[in-house]
PDB file of C-alpha atoms in Angstrom:
ATOM      1  CA  MET A   1      16.461  37.891  19.602  1.00 69.00           C
ATOM      2  CA  THR A   2      17.252  35.669  22.558  1.00 75.00           C
ATOM      3  CA  ARG A   3      20.127  36.712  24.825  1.00 79.00           C
ATOM      4  CA  TRP A   4      21.918  33.897  26.618  1.00 81.00           C
ATOM      5  CA  THR A   5      23.796  34.094  29.914  1.00 81.00           C
ATOM      6  CA  PRO A   6      25.735  31.501  31.967  1.00 82.00           C
ATOM      7  CA  ARG A   7      23.589  29.603  34.449  1.00 77.00           C
ATOM      8  CA  HIS A   8      24.146  30.567  38.085  1.00 68.00           C
ATOM      9  CA  ASP A   9      26.187  28.046  40.045  1.00 60.00           C
ATOM     10  CA  GLY A  10      25.771  28.360  43.815  1.00 44.00           C
ATOM     11  CA  GLY A  11      28.892  26.247  44.348  1.00 44.00           C
ATOM     12  CA  ARG A  12      31.083  28.903  42.758  1.00 45.00           C
ATOM     13  CA  PRO A  13      30.966  32.315  44.491  1.00 45.00           C
ATOM     14  CA  SER A  14      31.969  34.070  41.301  1.00 52.00           C
ATOM     15  CA  GLY A  15      29.556  32.046  39.195  1.00 51.00           C
ATOM     16  CA  LYS A  16      30.383  30.181  36.029  1.00 60.00           C
ATOM     17  CA  HIS A  17      32.107  31.986  33.197  1.00 71.00           C
ATOM     18  CA  CYS A  18      31.479  31.919  29.455  1.00 77.00           C
ATOM     19  CA  SER A  19      33.844  33.790  27.175  1.00 73.00           C
ATOM     20  CA  HIS A  20      31.150  34.366  24.554  1.00 70.00           C
ATOM     21  CA  THR A  21      28.287  36.831  24.225  1.00 65.00           C
ATOM     22  CA  TRP A  22      25.245  35.274  22.639  1.00 69.00           C
ATOM     23  CA  THR A  23      22.280  37.008  21.054  1.00 74.00           C
ATOM     24  CA  ALA A  24      21.060  34.563  18.479  1.00 74.00           C
ATOM     25  CA  ASP A  25      17.988  32.813  17.058  1.00 77.00           C
ATOM     26  CA  PRO A  26      19.343  31.054  13.948  1.00 84.00           C
ATOM     27  CA  THR A  27      17.013  29.246  11.573  1.00 85.00           C
ATOM     28  CA  PRO A  28      17.470  25.452  11.769  1.00 88.00           C
ATOM     29  CA  LEU A  29      19.061  23.974   8.654  1.00 89.00           C
ATOM     30  CA  SER A  30      17.077  20.732   9.042  1.00 87.00           C
ATOM     31  CA  THR A  31      14.214  19.257  11.055  1.00 82.00           C
ATOM     32  CA  THR A  32      16.244  16.423  12.523  1.00 86.00           C
ATOM     33  CA  CYS A  33      19.760  15.065  12.887  1.00 90.00           C
ATOM     34  CA  LEU A  34      20.491  14.113   9.288  1.00 91.00           C
ATOM     35  CA  PRO A  35      23.209  11.493  10.016  1.00 91.00           C
ATOM     36  CA  CYS A  36      20.819   9.749  12.424  1.00 87.00           C
ATOM     37  CA  SER A  37      17.997   9.912   9.878  1.00 84.00           C
ATOM     38  CA  GLU A  38      20.211   8.339   7.216  1.00 85.00           C
ATOM     39  CA  ARG A  39      20.877   5.442   9.594  1.00 84.00           C
ATOM     40  CA  GLY A  40      17.220   5.048  10.545  1.00 79.00           C
ATOM     41  CA  ARG A  41      17.858   6.193  14.115  1.00 78.00           C
ATOM     42  CA  ALA A  42      15.570   8.349  16.248  1.00 74.00           C
ATOM     43  CA  PRO A  43      17.659  10.900  18.213  1.00 76.00           C
ATOM     44  CA  SER A  44      16.661  11.388  21.843  1.00 71.00           C
ATOM     45  CA  ASP A  45      17.289  15.155  21.807  1.00 83.00           C
ATOM     46  CA  LEU A  46      18.223  17.733  19.197  1.00 91.00           C
ATOM     47  CA  LEU A  47      20.555  20.707  19.596  1.00 93.00           C
ATOM     48  CA  LEU A  48      20.643  23.810  17.390  1.00 93.00           C
ATOM     49  CA  CYS A  49      24.020  25.444  16.754  1.00 94.00           C
ATOM     50  CA  LEU A  50      23.742  29.118  17.751  1.00 92.00           C
ATOM     51  CA  THR A  51      26.288  30.085  15.092  1.00 92.00           C
ATOM     52  CA  CYS A  52      25.088  28.416  11.895  1.00 93.00           C
ATOM     53  CA  GLY A  53      21.775  26.635  12.581  1.00 92.00           C
ATOM     54  CA  HIS A  54      23.144  23.087  12.280  1.00 95.00           C
ATOM     55  CA  VAL A  55      20.871  20.516  13.962  1.00 94.00           C
ATOM     56  CA  GLY A  56      22.482  17.498  15.616  1.00 94.00           C
ATOM     57  CA  CYS A  57      21.668  14.883  18.232  1.00 92.00           C
ATOM     58  CA  SER A  58      22.838  15.297  21.812  1.00 91.00           C
ATOM     59  CA  ASP A  59      25.373  13.155  23.656  1.00 90.00           C
ATOM     60  CA  SER A  60      22.503  10.995  24.927  1.00 83.00           C
ATOM     61  CA  SER A  61      22.152   9.637  21.377  1.00 83.00           C
ATOM     62  CA  PRO A  62      24.709   7.161  19.974  1.00 84.00           C
ATOM     63  CA  GLY A  63      25.954   9.550  17.295  1.00 88.00           C
ATOM     64  CA  ALA A  64      26.490  12.647  19.497  1.00 93.00           C
ATOM     65  CA  HIS A  65      26.429  14.626  16.257  1.00 96.00           C
ATOM     66  CA  ALA A  66      26.029  18.041  17.927  1.00 96.00           C
ATOM     67  CA  THR A  67      29.344  17.510  19.719  1.00 96.00           C
ATOM     68  CA  ALA A  68      30.862  16.249  16.470  1.00 96.00           C
ATOM     69  CA  HIS A  69      29.735  19.486  14.807  1.00 97.00           C
ATOM     70  CA  PHE A  70      31.535  21.506  17.485  1.00 96.00           C
ATOM     71  CA  ASP A  71      34.665  19.387  17.024  1.00 96.00           C
ATOM     72  CA  THR A  72      34.762  20.051  13.277  1.00 96.00           C
ATOM     73  CA  SER A  73      33.414  23.623  13.112  1.00 96.00           C
ATOM     74  CA  GLY A  74      34.563  25.198  16.365  1.00 94.00           C
ATOM     75  CA  HIS A  75      31.112  26.733  16.816  1.00 95.00           C
ATOM     76  CA  PRO A  76      30.966  26.784  20.600  1.00 92.00           C
ATOM     77  CA  ALA A  77      27.302  26.798  21.671  1.00 93.00           C
ATOM     78  CA  ALA A  78      24.033  25.050  20.864  1.00 94.00           C
ATOM     79  CA  ARG A  79      20.554  25.158  22.370  1.00 92.00           C
ATOM     80  CA  THR A  80      18.011  22.423  22.910  1.00 90.00           C
ATOM     81  CA  LEU A  81      15.070  22.108  20.525  1.00 87.00           C
ATOM     82  CA  ALA A  82      13.020  20.073  23.005  1.00 80.00           C
ATOM     83  CA  ALA A  83       9.527  21.497  23.413  1.00 70.00           C
ATOM     84  CA  GLY A  84       9.002  23.280  26.714  1.00 67.00           C
ATOM     85  CA  HIS A  85      12.725  23.597  27.460  1.00 78.00           C
ATOM     86  CA  ALA A  86      15.046  26.593  27.165  1.00 81.00           C
ATOM     87  CA  TRP A  87      18.758  26.041  27.736  1.00 87.00           C
ATOM     88  CA  ALA A  88      21.969  26.044  25.764  1.00 90.00           C
ATOM     89  CA  TRP A  89      25.396  24.474  26.250  1.00 91.00           C
ATOM     90  CA  CYS A  90      28.764  26.074  25.612  1.00 91.00           C
ATOM     91  CA  TYR A  91      31.103  23.276  24.547  1.00 92.00           C
ATOM     92  CA  GLU A  92      34.194  25.453  24.786  1.00 89.00           C
ATOM     93  CA  ASP A  93      33.670  26.671  28.363  1.00 87.00           C
ATOM     94  CA  GLU A  94      31.559  23.679  29.466  1.00 87.00           C
ATOM     95  CA  VAL A  95      28.737  25.702  31.010  1.00 87.00           C
ATOM     96  CA  TYR A  96      24.971  25.762  30.657  1.00 88.00           C
ATOM     97  CA  LEU A  97      23.395  28.953  29.341  1.00 87.00           C
ATOM     98  CA  ASP A  98      19.909  30.230  30.155  1.00 84.00           C
ATOM     99  CA  PRO A  99      17.808  32.884  28.393  1.00 83.00           C
ATOM    100  CA  LEU A 100      18.456  36.268  29.988  1.00 76.00           C
ATOM    101  CA  ASP A 101      15.598  37.581  32.162  1.00 65.00           C
ATOM    102  CA  GLY A 102      13.583  34.442  31.541  1.00 58.00           C
ATOM    103  CA  HIS A 103      13.052  35.245  27.863  1.00 61.00           C
ATOM    104  CA  GLN A 104      11.969  32.155  25.945  1.00 60.00           C
ATOM    105  CA  PRO A 105      13.583  31.483  22.575  1.00 61.00           C
ATOM    106  CA  PRO A 106      11.136  31.194  19.696  1.00 57.00           C
ATOM    107  CA  ALA A 107       9.862  27.791  18.725  1.00 59.00           C
ATOM    108  CA  ALA A 108      12.091  26.454  16.009  1.00 60.00           C
ATOM    109  CA  PRO A 109      10.424  26.826  12.620  1.00 61.00           C
ATOM    110  CA  ARG A 110      10.203  23.573  10.749  1.00 69.00           C
ATOM    111  CA  PRO A 111      11.798  23.756   7.307  1.00 74.00           C
ATOM    112  CA  ALA A 112       9.932  22.173   4.426  1.00 82.00           C
ATOM    113  CA  GLU A 113      10.546  18.458   3.966  1.00 90.00           C
ATOM    114  CA  SER A 114       9.755  16.522   0.805  1.00 93.00           C
ATOM    115  CA  VAL A 115       8.364  13.018   1.107  1.00 94.00           C
ATOM    116  CA  TRP A 116      10.663  12.125  -1.781  1.00 94.00           C
ATOM    117  CA  ASP A 117      13.617  12.687   0.542  1.00 93.00           C
ATOM    118  CA  TYR A 118      12.265  10.137   3.020  1.00 94.00           C
ATOM    119  CA  PRO A 119      14.028   6.755   2.927  1.00 94.00           C
ATOM    120  CA  ARG A 120      12.880   3.260   2.066  1.00 92.00           C
ATOM    121  CA  PRO A 121      12.925   1.163   4.228  1.00 95.00           C
ATOM    122  CA  PRO A 122      11.173   3.755   6.399  1.00 96.00           C
ATOM    123  CA  ALA A 123      12.919   5.683   9.159  1.00 95.00           C
ATOM    124  CA  LEU A 124      11.598   6.169  12.687  1.00 96.00           C
ATOM    125  CA  GLN A 125      11.802   9.646  14.204  1.00 93.00           C
ATOM    126  CA  GLU A 126      10.778  10.728  17.687  1.00 92.00           C
ATOM    127  CA  ASP A 127       8.542  13.806  17.738  1.00 91.00           C
ATOM    128  CA  ASP A 128       7.918  15.822  20.913  1.00 86.00           C
ATOM    129  CA  ARG A 129       5.252  18.109  19.470  1.00 86.00           C
ATOM    130  CA  LEU A 130       1.797  17.780  21.008  1.00 88.00           C
ATOM    131  CA  VAL A 131      -0.126  15.197  18.967  1.00 94.00           C
ATOM    132  CA  ARG A 132      -3.865  14.936  19.577  1.00 94.00           C
ATOM    133  CA  VAL A 133      -6.636  12.694  18.202  1.00 96.00           C
ATOM    134  CA  GLU A 134     -10.315  13.588  18.718  1.00 96.00           C
ATOM    135  CA  CYS A 135     -13.461  11.612  17.941  1.00 96.00           C
ATOM    136  CA  ALA A 136     -17.138  12.029  18.878  1.00 95.00           C
ATOM    137  CA  GLY A 137     -16.362  14.767  21.364  1.00 93.00           C
ATOM    138  CA  GLN A 138     -13.655  12.737  23.115  1.00 94.00           C
ATOM    139  CA  VAL A 139      -9.868  13.006  23.171  1.00 95.00           C
ATOM    140  CA  VAL A 140      -8.851   9.509  22.099  1.00 97.00           C
ATOM    141  CA  ALA A 141      -5.103  10.093  22.290  1.00 96.00           C
ATOM    142  CA  GLU A 142      -2.734  12.881  23.280  1.00 95.00           C
ATOM    143  CA  THR A 143       1.041  12.713  23.555  1.00 93.00           C
ATOM    144  CA  ARG A 144       4.381  14.450  23.284  1.00 90.00           C
ATOM    145  CA  SER A 145       6.109  11.107  22.747  1.00 93.00           C
ATOM    146  CA  ALA A 146       4.998  10.181  19.237  1.00 96.00           C
ATOM    147  CA  ILE A 147       7.130   8.374  16.680  1.00 96.00           C
ATOM    148  CA  ARG A 148       6.878   9.462  13.058  1.00 96.00           C
ATOM    149  CA  VAL A 149       7.384   6.825  10.382  1.00 97.00           C
ATOM    150  CA  LEU A 150       8.941   8.408   7.296  1.00 96.00           C
ATOM    151  CA  GLU A 151       8.742   6.481   4.022  1.00 95.00           C
ATOM    152  CA  THR A 152       9.392   7.568   0.445  1.00 95.00           C
ATOM    153  CA  SER A 153       6.339   9.150  -1.249  1.00 95.00           C
ATOM    154  CA  HIS A 154       4.163   9.008   1.893  1.00 95.00           C
ATOM    155  CA  PRO A 155       3.303  11.751   4.368  1.00 96.00           C
ATOM    156  CA  PRO A 156       4.386  10.703   7.872  1.00 97.00           C
ATOM    157  CA  THR A 157       2.319   8.392  10.022  1.00 97.00           C
ATOM    158  CA  PHE A 158       2.251   9.213  13.731  1.00 98.00           C
ATOM    159  CA  TYR A 159       2.449   6.377  16.256  1.00 98.00           C
ATOM    160  CA  ILE A 160       1.289   7.143  19.800  1.00 97.00           C
ATOM    161  CA  PRO A 161       2.356   5.138  22.879  1.00 97.00           C
ATOM    162  CA  ALA A 162      -0.368   3.027  24.464  1.00 97.00           C
ATOM    163  CA  GLN A 163      -0.133   4.879  27.781  1.00 96.00           C
ATOM    164  CA  ASP A 164      -1.251   8.045  25.974  1.00 96.00           C
ATOM    165  CA  VAL A 165      -4.176   6.348  24.197  1.00 97.00           C
ATOM    166  CA  ARG A 166      -7.596   5.662  25.699  1.00 97.00           C
ATOM    167  CA  THR A 167      -7.328   1.999  24.838  1.00 97.00           C
ATOM    168  CA  GLU A 168     -10.718   1.275  26.426  1.00 97.00           C
ATOM    169  CA  LEU A 169     -12.193   2.948  23.314  1.00 97.00           C
ATOM    170  CA  LEU A 170     -10.412   0.508  20.971  1.00 97.00           C
ATOM    171  CA  VAL A 171     -12.057  -2.768  19.963  1.00 96.00           C
ATOM    172  CA  PRO A 172     -10.320  -5.368  17.741  1.00 95.00           C
ATOM    173  CA  ALA A 173     -11.625  -5.028  14.190  1.00 94.00           C
ATOM    174  CA  VAL A 174     -13.343  -8.033  12.628  1.00 88.00           C
ATOM    175  CA  SER A 175     -11.799  -7.558   9.196  1.00 77.00           C
ATOM    176  CA  GLY A 176      -8.394  -9.063   9.909  1.00 70.00           C
ATOM    177  CA  ARG A 177      -4.841  -7.940   9.337  1.00 81.00           C
ATOM    178  CA  THR A 178      -2.447  -6.684   6.686  1.00 91.00           C
ATOM    179  CA  TRP A 179       1.261  -7.260   6.162  1.00 92.00           C
ATOM    180  CA  CYS A 180       3.960  -4.610   5.736  1.00 92.00           C
ATOM    181  CA  GLU A 181       7.193  -5.827   4.170  1.00 93.00           C
ATOM    182  CA  TRP A 182       9.173  -3.692   6.625  1.00 93.00           C
ATOM    183  CA  LYS A 183       7.182  -3.598   9.859  1.00 96.00           C
ATOM    184  CA  GLY A 184       5.366  -6.944   9.793  1.00 95.00           C
ATOM    185  CA  ALA A 185       1.744  -7.870  10.591  1.00 95.00           C
ATOM    186  CA  ALA A 186      -0.597  -4.989  11.400  1.00 95.00           C
ATOM    187  CA  ARG A 187      -3.631  -5.403  13.634  1.00 96.00           C
ATOM    188  CA  TYR A 188      -6.636  -3.112  13.149  1.00 96.00           C
ATOM    189  CA  TRP A 189      -8.900  -1.523  15.730  1.00 96.00           C
ATOM    190  CA  ASP A 190     -12.349   0.059  15.687  1.00 97.00           C
ATOM    191  CA  VAL A 191     -12.789   3.231  17.710  1.00 97.00           C
ATOM    192  CA  VAL A 192     -16.052   2.870  19.639  1.00 97.00           C
ATOM    193  CA  ILE A 193     -17.557   5.744  21.634  1.00 97.00           C
ATOM    194  CA  GLY A 194     -21.102   4.919  22.704  1.00 95.00           C
ATOM    195  CA  ASP A 195     -23.095   4.224  19.548  1.00 96.00           C
ATOM    196  CA  ASP A 196     -20.460   5.873  17.340  1.00 97.00           C
ATOM    197  CA  VAL A 197     -18.304   3.171  15.718  1.00 96.00           C
ATOM    198  CA  ARG A 198     -15.387   4.075  13.427  1.00 96.00           C
ATOM    199  CA  PRO A 199     -14.341   0.802  11.748  1.00 95.00           C
ATOM    200  CA  ARG A 200     -10.629   0.112  11.309  1.00 95.00           C
ATOM    201  CA  ALA A 201      -9.767   3.622  12.448  1.00 96.00           C
ATOM    202  CA  ALA A 202      -6.512   2.620  14.152  1.00 97.00           C
ATOM    203  CA  TRP A 203      -3.797   0.018  13.767  1.00 97.00           C
ATOM    204  CA  SER A 204      -0.794  -1.342  15.603  1.00 97.00           C
ATOM    205  CA  TYR A 205       2.094  -3.788  15.226  1.00 97.00           C
ATOM    206  CA  PRO A 206       1.932  -6.150  18.231  1.00 95.00           C
ATOM    207  CA  ARG A 207       5.089  -7.996  17.129  1.00 95.00           C
ATOM    208  CA  PRO A 208       6.939  -5.789  14.647  1.00 96.00           C
ATOM    209  CA  GLU A 209       9.972  -6.894  12.689  1.00 96.00           C
ATOM    210  CA  PRO A 210      13.361  -6.448  14.457  1.00 95.00           C
ATOM    211  CA  ASP A 211      14.207  -3.052  12.935  1.00 95.00           C
ATOM    212  CA  TYR A 212      10.866  -1.634  14.090  1.00 97.00           C
ATOM    213  CA  THR A 213      10.500  -2.939  17.638  1.00 96.00           C
ATOM    214  CA  ALA A 214      10.246   0.693  18.808  1.00 96.00           C
ATOM    215  CA  LEU A 215       6.642   0.594  17.509  1.00 97.00           C
ATOM    216  CA  THR A 216       5.627  -2.134  19.967  1.00 97.00           C
ATOM    217  CA  ASP A 217       2.717  -0.921  22.132  1.00 97.00           C
ATOM    218  CA  PHE A 218       2.114   2.092  19.879  1.00 98.00           C
ATOM    219  CA  PHE A 219      -1.069   2.911  17.941  1.00 98.00           C
ATOM    220  CA  ALA A 220      -1.579   4.873  14.721  1.00 98.00           C
ATOM    221  CA  PHE A 221      -4.833   6.510  13.627  1.00 98.00           C
ATOM    222  CA  TYR A 222      -6.353   7.309  10.247  1.00 97.00           C
ATOM    223  CA  PRO A 223      -6.978  11.065  10.387  1.00 97.00           C
ATOM    224  CA  SER A 224      -9.713  10.648   7.756  1.00 96.00           C
ATOM    225  CA  ARG A 225     -11.685   8.426  10.164  1.00 96.00           C
ATOM    226  CA  MET A 226     -11.340  10.695  13.180  1.00 97.00           C
ATOM    227  CA  ASP A 227     -13.071  14.042  13.673  1.00 97.00           C
ATOM    228  CA  ARG A 228      -9.857  15.953  14.202  1.00 95.00           C
ATOM    229  CA  CYS A 229      -6.137  15.227  14.424  1.00 96.00           C
ATOM    230  CA  THR A 230      -3.633  17.948  15.274  1.00 93.00           C
ATOM    231  CA  VAL A 231       0.130  18.357  15.558  1.00 91.00           C
ATOM    232  CA  ALA A 232       1.234  21.286  17.732  1.00 83.00           C
ATOM    233  CA  GLY A 233      -2.268  22.718  17.297  1.00 83.00           C
ATOM    234  CA  GLU A 234      -2.212  22.463  13.492  1.00 88.00           C
ATOM    235  CA  ASP A 235      -5.074  20.558  11.878  1.00 93.00           C
ATOM    236  CA  VAL A 236      -3.867  17.557   9.917  1.00 95.00           C
ATOM    237  CA  THR A 237      -4.894  16.905   6.314  1.00 96.00           C
ATOM    238  CA  PRO A 238      -5.415  13.159   5.711  1.00 96.00           C
ATOM    239  CA  GLN A 239      -3.480  11.334   3.026  1.00 95.00           C
ATOM    240  CA  GLU A 240      -5.729  10.486   0.089  1.00 92.00           C
ATOM    241  CA  GLY A 241      -7.058   6.973  -0.363  1.00 84.00           C
ATOM    242  CA  ASP A 242      -8.577   4.458   2.035  1.00 80.00           C
ATOM    243  CA  PHE A 243      -5.480   2.350   2.775  1.00 83.00           C
ATOM    244  CA  TYR A 244      -2.658   4.656   3.871  1.00 88.00           C
ATOM    245  CA  GLY A 245      -2.946   6.755   7.015  1.00 94.00           C
ATOM    246  CA  GLY A 246      -0.460   9.581   6.511  1.00 96.00           C
ATOM    247  CA  TRP A 247      -0.720  12.929   8.299  1.00 97.00           C
ATOM    248  CA  ILE A 248      -0.048  16.014   6.157  1.00 96.00           C
ATOM    249  CA  THR A 249       1.115  19.149   7.982  1.00 93.00           C
ATOM    250  CA  ALA A 250       2.343  22.464   6.610  1.00 88.00           C
ATOM    251  CA  GLU A 251       6.016  21.524   6.335  1.00 89.00           C
ATOM    252  CA  VAL A 252       5.403  18.244   4.463  1.00 93.00           C
ATOM    253  CA  GLN A 253       5.527  18.521   0.677  1.00 92.00           C
ATOM    254  CA  GLY A 254       4.361  16.043  -1.976  1.00 90.00           C
ATOM    255  CA  PRO A 255       3.179  14.855  -4.361  1.00 93.00           C
ATOM    256  CA  PHE A 256       1.902  12.044  -2.157  1.00 94.00           C
ATOM    257  CA  LYS A 257       1.135   8.427  -2.870  1.00 91.00           C
ATOM    258  CA  GLY A 258      -2.522   7.544  -2.308  1.00 86.00           C
ATOM    259  CA  ALA A 259      -4.195   9.745  -4.911  1.00 81.00           C
ATOM    260  CA  PRO A 260      -5.668   8.122  -8.049  1.00 81.00           C
ATOM    261  CA  ASN A 261      -3.062   6.613 -10.405  1.00 84.00           C
ATOM    262  CA  THR A 262      -0.301   6.630  -7.770  1.00 82.00           C
ATOM    263  CA  GLN A 263      -0.516   2.988  -6.676  1.00 78.00           C
ATOM    264  CA  LEU A 264       2.745   2.076  -8.422  1.00 78.00           C
ATOM    265  CA  TRP A 265       4.786   4.938  -6.954  1.00 81.00           C
TER     266      TRP A 265
END
């Protein structure tokens, strides 16, 4: 269990004070801020209530739902769920808390999520896990700034910002474009590494529709056409079929569109 203590403040000789004693590692009740997800928003940071496990967005997001949870519940402290960070905030005493003796809180387990709970039109969700795409012995893309697109019946697709993609390995595909009723016109890319050519292995939305402009300058990859795709070190299972490019990880539950006889789902 993680023990939390007020952060030292050199400007106060007596240090900051917190009236609470925290030894807690609650299980998150959700994988994201649910009010933001319902509105199709991507929260910039998530906070985990140390009392009940509620997950809400921080004050840097428009909803500030973690603060709203404190206002309604009175639960005084929450910790960040951002990868690589370890701090908490006491709303009641307005102090930062750090893990005692440098102990790192456990990575938040990801509760199961059903693709049938995903919305339509799709929602965009920032994901700070390490996402990696490998092909022909090369790392084609690697990021902690992916965006997941969540749509009813589909496993998530991961979009990776251009600055984290080796775009010199992408060549415009000859076979044209497709149209998504939500996101707009998709452009396809071959992944070319020496003599190894993976046709239409990636796609992007150069000029997405207004609700999806966050995907501008992002690329998505078909895991079935790459040698390996991972999320936080976990190998991805590709979505069935040759059209959709969903990434299936342990927490994502189906059944999934893409298998035979699912075209009308």
